């Protein structure tokens, strides 16, 4: 009658097999993740982080002085304390870039009217990006926006 004993070599082999199995499972899980970049052409675009950070800082300062007045028809009137050179407004969808919308603007002196249109988009938390230029200097205001 033969009895098999569990020797120290069997323990090392079992530990190595468990380790290799765990590493293989970890590699499998790693390949299951979908890494989505912010844009499809992430590396082709030149990103100017310093200019964007400076514009956001100016935007936070400007936003604290702005008056946001909603109107009955859904438009919003902004009153600046100085006259902007130009203004561009964009509603960014939280998930799909193809659903981003440009908001029509109408400027008279230091008063800006944002025309959101008659059709209300889906009720999600959009990101409003308002870009204004004052004396050639870019200012960027970012706000969460829900219809």
PDB file of C-alpha atoms in Angstrom:
ATOM      1  CA  UNK A   1       0.000   0.000   0.000  1.00  0.00           C
ATOM      2  CA  UNK A   2       1.454   3.316  -1.030  1.00  0.00           C
ATOM      3  CA  UNK A   3       0.742   6.531   0.777  1.00  0.00           C
ATOM      4  CA  UNK A   4       1.597   9.833  -0.789  1.00  0.00           C
ATOM      5  CA  UNK A   5       3.018  12.471   1.453  1.00  0.00           C
ATOM      6  CA  UNK A   6       2.861  16.217   0.939  1.00  0.00           C
ATOM      7  CA  UNK A   7       6.515  17.256   0.770  1.00  0.00           C
ATOM      8  CA  UNK A   8       7.964  20.762   0.840  1.00  0.00           C
ATOM      9  CA  UNK A   9       8.514  20.622  -2.952  1.00  0.00           C
ATOM     10  CA  UNK A  10       4.784  20.082  -3.463  1.00  0.00           C
ATOM     11  CA  UNK A  11       4.089  23.201  -1.363  1.00  0.00           C
ATOM     12  CA  UNK A  12       6.446  25.331  -3.447  1.00  0.00           C
ATOM     13  CA  UNK A  13       4.925  24.024  -6.688  1.00  0.00           C
ATOM     14  CA  UNK A  14       1.399  24.686  -5.414  1.00  0.00           C
ATOM     15  CA  UNK A  15       2.335  28.225  -4.309  1.00  0.00           C
ATOM     16  CA  UNK A  16       3.897  28.960  -7.721  1.00  0.00           C
ATOM     17  CA  UNK A  17       0.835  27.617  -9.562  1.00  0.00           C
ATOM     18  CA  UNK A  18      -1.492  29.757  -7.423  1.00  0.00           C
ATOM     19  CA  UNK A  19       0.705  32.812  -8.018  1.00  0.00           C
ATOM     20  CA  UNK A  20       0.792  32.227 -11.795  1.00  0.00           C
ATOM     21  CA  UNK A  21      -2.993  31.734 -11.829  1.00  0.00           C
ATOM     22  CA  UNK A  22      -3.555  34.942  -9.849  1.00  0.00           C
ATOM     23  CA  UNK A  23      -1.263  36.913 -12.189  1.00  0.00           C
ATOM     24  CA  UNK A  24      -3.024  35.479 -15.240  1.00  0.00           C
ATOM     25  CA  UNK A  25      -6.408  36.468 -13.805  1.00  0.00           C
ATOM     26  CA  UNK A  26      -5.112  39.990 -13.061  1.00  0.00           C
ATOM     27  CA  UNK A  27      -3.873  40.380 -16.653  1.00  0.00           C
ATOM     28  CA  UNK A  28      -7.256  39.150 -17.916  1.00  0.00           C
ATOM     29  CA  UNK A  29      -9.093  41.749 -15.782  1.00  0.00           C
ATOM     30  CA  UNK A  30      -6.746  44.481 -16.993  1.00  0.00           C
ATOM     31  CA  UNK A  31      -7.584  43.762 -20.622  1.00  0.00           C
ATOM     32  CA  UNK A  32     -11.327  43.912 -19.878  1.00  0.00           C
ATOM     33  CA  UNK A  33     -11.165  47.645 -18.987  1.00  0.00           C
ATOM     34  CA  UNK A  34     -12.173  50.094 -21.699  1.00  0.00           C
ATOM     35  CA  UNK A  35      -9.856  53.084 -21.616  1.00  0.00           C
ATOM     36  CA  UNK A  36     -11.772  55.979 -23.155  1.00  0.00           C
ATOM     37  CA  UNK A  37      -9.815  59.113 -23.919  1.00  0.00           C
ATOM     38  CA  UNK A  38     -11.502  62.489 -23.700  1.00  0.00           C
ATOM     39  CA  UNK A  39     -11.266  62.859 -27.466  1.00  0.00           C
ATOM     40  CA  UNK A  40     -10.489  60.409 -30.250  1.00  0.00           C
ATOM     41  CA  UNK A  41      -7.574  62.545 -31.482  1.00  0.00           C
ATOM     42  CA  UNK A  42      -6.065  63.077 -28.043  1.00  0.00           C
ATOM     43  CA  UNK A  43      -2.439  62.947 -29.145  1.00  0.00           C
ATOM     44  CA  UNK A  44      -2.925  64.935 -32.340  1.00  0.00           C
ATOM     45  CA  UNK A  45      -4.355  67.929 -30.521  1.00  0.00           C
ATOM     46  CA  UNK A  46      -2.018  70.432 -28.983  1.00  0.00           C
ATOM     47  CA  UNK A  47      -3.175  71.051 -25.441  1.00  0.00           C
ATOM     48  CA  UNK A  48      -2.183  74.347 -23.930  1.00  0.00           C
ATOM     49  CA  UNK A  49      -2.747  73.708 -20.223  1.00  0.00           C
ATOM     50  CA  UNK A  50      -1.225  76.924 -18.887  1.00  0.00           C
ATOM     51  CA  UNK A  51      -3.440  79.140 -21.061  1.00  0.00           C
ATOM     52  CA  UNK A  52      -6.532  77.108 -20.156  1.00  0.00           C
ATOM     53  CA  UNK A  53      -5.750  77.275 -16.436  1.00  0.00           C
ATOM     54  CA  UNK A  54      -5.220  81.049 -16.654  1.00  0.00           C
ATOM     55  CA  UNK A  55      -8.522  81.437 -18.567  1.00  0.00           C
ATOM     56  CA  UNK A  56     -10.366  79.357 -15.926  1.00  0.00           C
ATOM     57  CA  UNK A  57      -8.878  81.451 -13.140  1.00  0.00           C
ATOM     58  CA  UNK A  58     -10.022  84.652 -14.861  1.00  0.00           C
ATOM     59  CA  UNK A  59     -13.398  82.981 -15.450  1.00  0.00           C
ATOM     60  CA  UNK A  60     -13.867  82.179 -11.758  1.00  0.00           C
ATOM     61  CA  UNK A  61     -13.130  85.803 -10.902  1.00  0.00           C
ATOM     62  CA  UNK A  62     -15.539  87.044 -13.591  1.00  0.00           C
ATOM     63  CA  UNK A  63     -18.273  84.567 -12.603  1.00  0.00           C
ATOM     64  CA  UNK A  64     -18.308  85.934  -9.057  1.00  0.00           C
ATOM     65  CA  UNK A  65     -19.156  89.389 -10.494  1.00  0.00           C
ATOM     66  CA  UNK A  66     -21.683  88.226 -13.132  1.00  0.00           C
ATOM     67  CA  UNK A  67     -25.449  88.515 -12.798  1.00  0.00           C
ATOM     68  CA  UNK A  68     -27.244  85.455 -14.234  1.00  0.00           C
ATOM     69  CA  UNK A  69     -30.913  86.340 -14.814  1.00  0.00           C
ATOM     70  CA  UNK A  70     -33.208  83.571 -16.139  1.00  0.00           C
ATOM     71  CA  UNK A  71     -36.150  84.616 -18.296  1.00  0.00           C
ATOM     72  CA  UNK A  72     -39.587  83.051 -18.741  1.00  0.00           C
ATOM     73  CA  UNK A  73     -38.821  81.764 -22.256  1.00  0.00           C
ATOM     74  CA  UNK A  74     -35.791  79.811 -20.982  1.00  0.00           C
ATOM     75  CA  UNK A  75     -33.143  82.273 -22.083  1.00  0.00           C
ATOM     76  CA  UNK A  76     -30.579  83.610 -19.638  1.00  0.00           C
ATOM     77  CA  UNK A  77     -29.360  87.203 -19.517  1.00  0.00           C
ATOM     78  CA  UNK A  78     -25.831  87.936 -18.275  1.00  0.00           C
ATOM     79  CA  UNK A  79     -24.701  91.390 -17.255  1.00  0.00           C
ATOM     80  CA  UNK A  80     -20.953  91.960 -17.373  1.00  0.00           C
ATOM     81  CA  UNK A  81     -19.177  94.768 -15.551  1.00  0.00           C
ATOM     82  CA  UNK A  82     -17.214  95.470 -18.776  1.00  0.00           C
ATOM     83  CA  UNK A  83     -17.866  94.992 -22.480  1.00  0.00           C
ATOM     84  CA  UNK A  84     -16.522  91.720 -23.931  1.00  0.00           C
ATOM     85  CA  UNK A  85     -14.867  91.654 -27.369  1.00  0.00           C
ATOM     86  CA  UNK A  86     -16.522  88.361 -28.284  1.00  0.00           C
ATOM     87  CA  UNK A  87     -18.401  85.527 -26.569  1.00  0.00           C
ATOM     88  CA  UNK A  88     -18.893  81.851 -27.421  1.00  0.00           C
ATOM     89  CA  UNK A  89     -21.103  79.460 -25.430  1.00  0.00           C
ATOM     90  CA  UNK A  90     -21.188  75.664 -25.598  1.00  0.00           C
ATOM     91  CA  UNK A  91     -23.303  73.075 -23.776  1.00  0.00           C
ATOM     92  CA  UNK A  92     -21.228  69.921 -23.357  1.00  0.00           C
ATOM     93  CA  UNK A  93     -22.941  66.572 -22.849  1.00  0.00           C
ATOM     94  CA  UNK A  94     -21.531  64.610 -19.891  1.00  0.00           C
ATOM     95  CA  UNK A  95     -21.007  61.415 -21.927  1.00  0.00           C
ATOM     96  CA  UNK A  96     -21.239  61.888 -25.697  1.00  0.00           C
ATOM     97  CA  UNK A  97     -19.299  64.584 -27.498  1.00  0.00           C
ATOM     98  CA  UNK A  98     -21.558  64.341 -30.577  1.00  0.00           C
ATOM     99  CA  UNK A  99     -24.475  65.660 -28.473  1.00  0.00           C
ATOM    100  CA  UNK A 100     -22.664  68.908 -27.566  1.00  0.00           C
ATOM    101  CA  UNK A 101     -24.638  72.016 -28.531  1.00  0.00           C
ATOM    102  CA  UNK A 102     -23.639  75.543 -29.413  1.00  0.00           C
ATOM    103  CA  UNK A 103     -25.782  78.115 -27.615  1.00  0.00           C
ATOM    104  CA  UNK A 104     -26.826  81.138 -29.667  1.00  0.00           C
ATOM    105  CA  UNK A 105     -25.727  84.412 -28.101  1.00  0.00           C
ATOM    106  CA  UNK A 106     -26.809  88.002 -28.634  1.00  0.00           C
ATOM    107  CA  UNK A 107     -24.684  90.800 -27.219  1.00  0.00           C
ATOM    108  CA  UNK A 108     -25.620  94.432 -26.698  1.00  0.00           C
ATOM    109  CA  UNK A 109     -22.866  96.410 -24.959  1.00  0.00           C
ATOM    110  CA  UNK A 110     -22.244  94.642 -21.625  1.00  0.00           C
ATOM    111  CA  UNK A 111     -25.469  92.566 -21.709  1.00  0.00           C
ATOM    112  CA  UNK A 112     -25.354  89.048 -23.160  1.00  0.00           C
ATOM    113  CA  UNK A 113     -28.424  86.936 -23.893  1.00  0.00           C
ATOM    114  CA  UNK A 114     -28.019  83.153 -24.131  1.00  0.00           C
ATOM    115  CA  UNK A 115     -30.731  81.657 -26.394  1.00  0.00           C
ATOM    116  CA  UNK A 116     -31.175  78.014 -25.425  1.00  0.00           C
ATOM    117  CA  UNK A 117     -33.868  77.402 -28.052  1.00  0.00           C
ATOM    118  CA  UNK A 118     -37.373  76.014 -27.917  1.00  0.00           C
ATOM    119  CA  UNK A 119     -36.505  72.342 -27.709  1.00  0.00           C
ATOM    120  CA  UNK A 120     -35.187  71.330 -24.319  1.00  0.00           C
ATOM    121  CA  UNK A 121     -32.477  68.683 -24.504  1.00  0.00           C
ATOM    122  CA  UNK A 122     -32.466  65.617 -22.291  1.00  0.00           C
ATOM    123  CA  UNK A 123     -32.477  66.355 -18.569  1.00  0.00           C
ATOM    124  CA  UNK A 124     -28.905  65.523 -17.674  1.00  0.00           C
ATOM    125  CA  UNK A 125     -26.246  67.541 -15.925  1.00  0.00           C
ATOM    126  CA  UNK A 126     -24.666  69.374 -18.860  1.00  0.00           C
ATOM    127  CA  UNK A 127     -21.496  71.450 -18.598  1.00  0.00           C
ATOM    128  CA  UNK A 128     -21.836  75.028 -19.791  1.00  0.00           C
ATOM    129  CA  UNK A 129     -18.634  76.521 -21.183  1.00  0.00           C
ATOM    130  CA  UNK A 130     -18.759  80.269 -21.723  1.00  0.00           C
ATOM    131  CA  UNK A 131     -15.679  81.690 -23.430  1.00  0.00           C
ATOM    132  CA  UNK A 132     -15.362  85.469 -23.462  1.00  0.00           C
ATOM    133  CA  UNK A 133     -12.517  87.676 -24.655  1.00  0.00           C
ATOM    134  CA  UNK A 134     -11.768  90.961 -22.923  1.00  0.00           C
ATOM    135  CA  UNK A 135      -9.014  93.011 -24.550  1.00  0.00           C
ATOM    136  CA  UNK A 136      -7.760  89.900 -26.341  1.00  0.00           C
ATOM    137  CA  UNK A 137      -7.510  87.937 -23.089  1.00  0.00           C
ATOM    138  CA  UNK A 138      -9.411  84.643 -22.924  1.00  0.00           C
ATOM    139  CA  UNK A 139     -11.782  84.009 -20.012  1.00  0.00           C
ATOM    140  CA  UNK A 140     -13.429  80.612 -19.504  1.00  0.00           C
ATOM    141  CA  UNK A 141     -16.429  80.017 -17.233  1.00  0.00           C
ATOM    142  CA  UNK A 142     -17.527  76.431 -16.599  1.00  0.00           C
ATOM    143  CA  UNK A 143     -20.802  75.646 -14.840  1.00  0.00           C
ATOM    144  CA  UNK A 144     -23.003  72.616 -14.360  1.00  0.00           C
ATOM    145  CA  UNK A 145     -26.244  73.168 -16.206  1.00  0.00           C
ATOM    146  CA  UNK A 146     -29.511  71.246 -15.877  1.00  0.00           C
ATOM    147  CA  UNK A 147     -32.564  72.123 -17.960  1.00  0.00           C
TER     148      UNK A 147
END
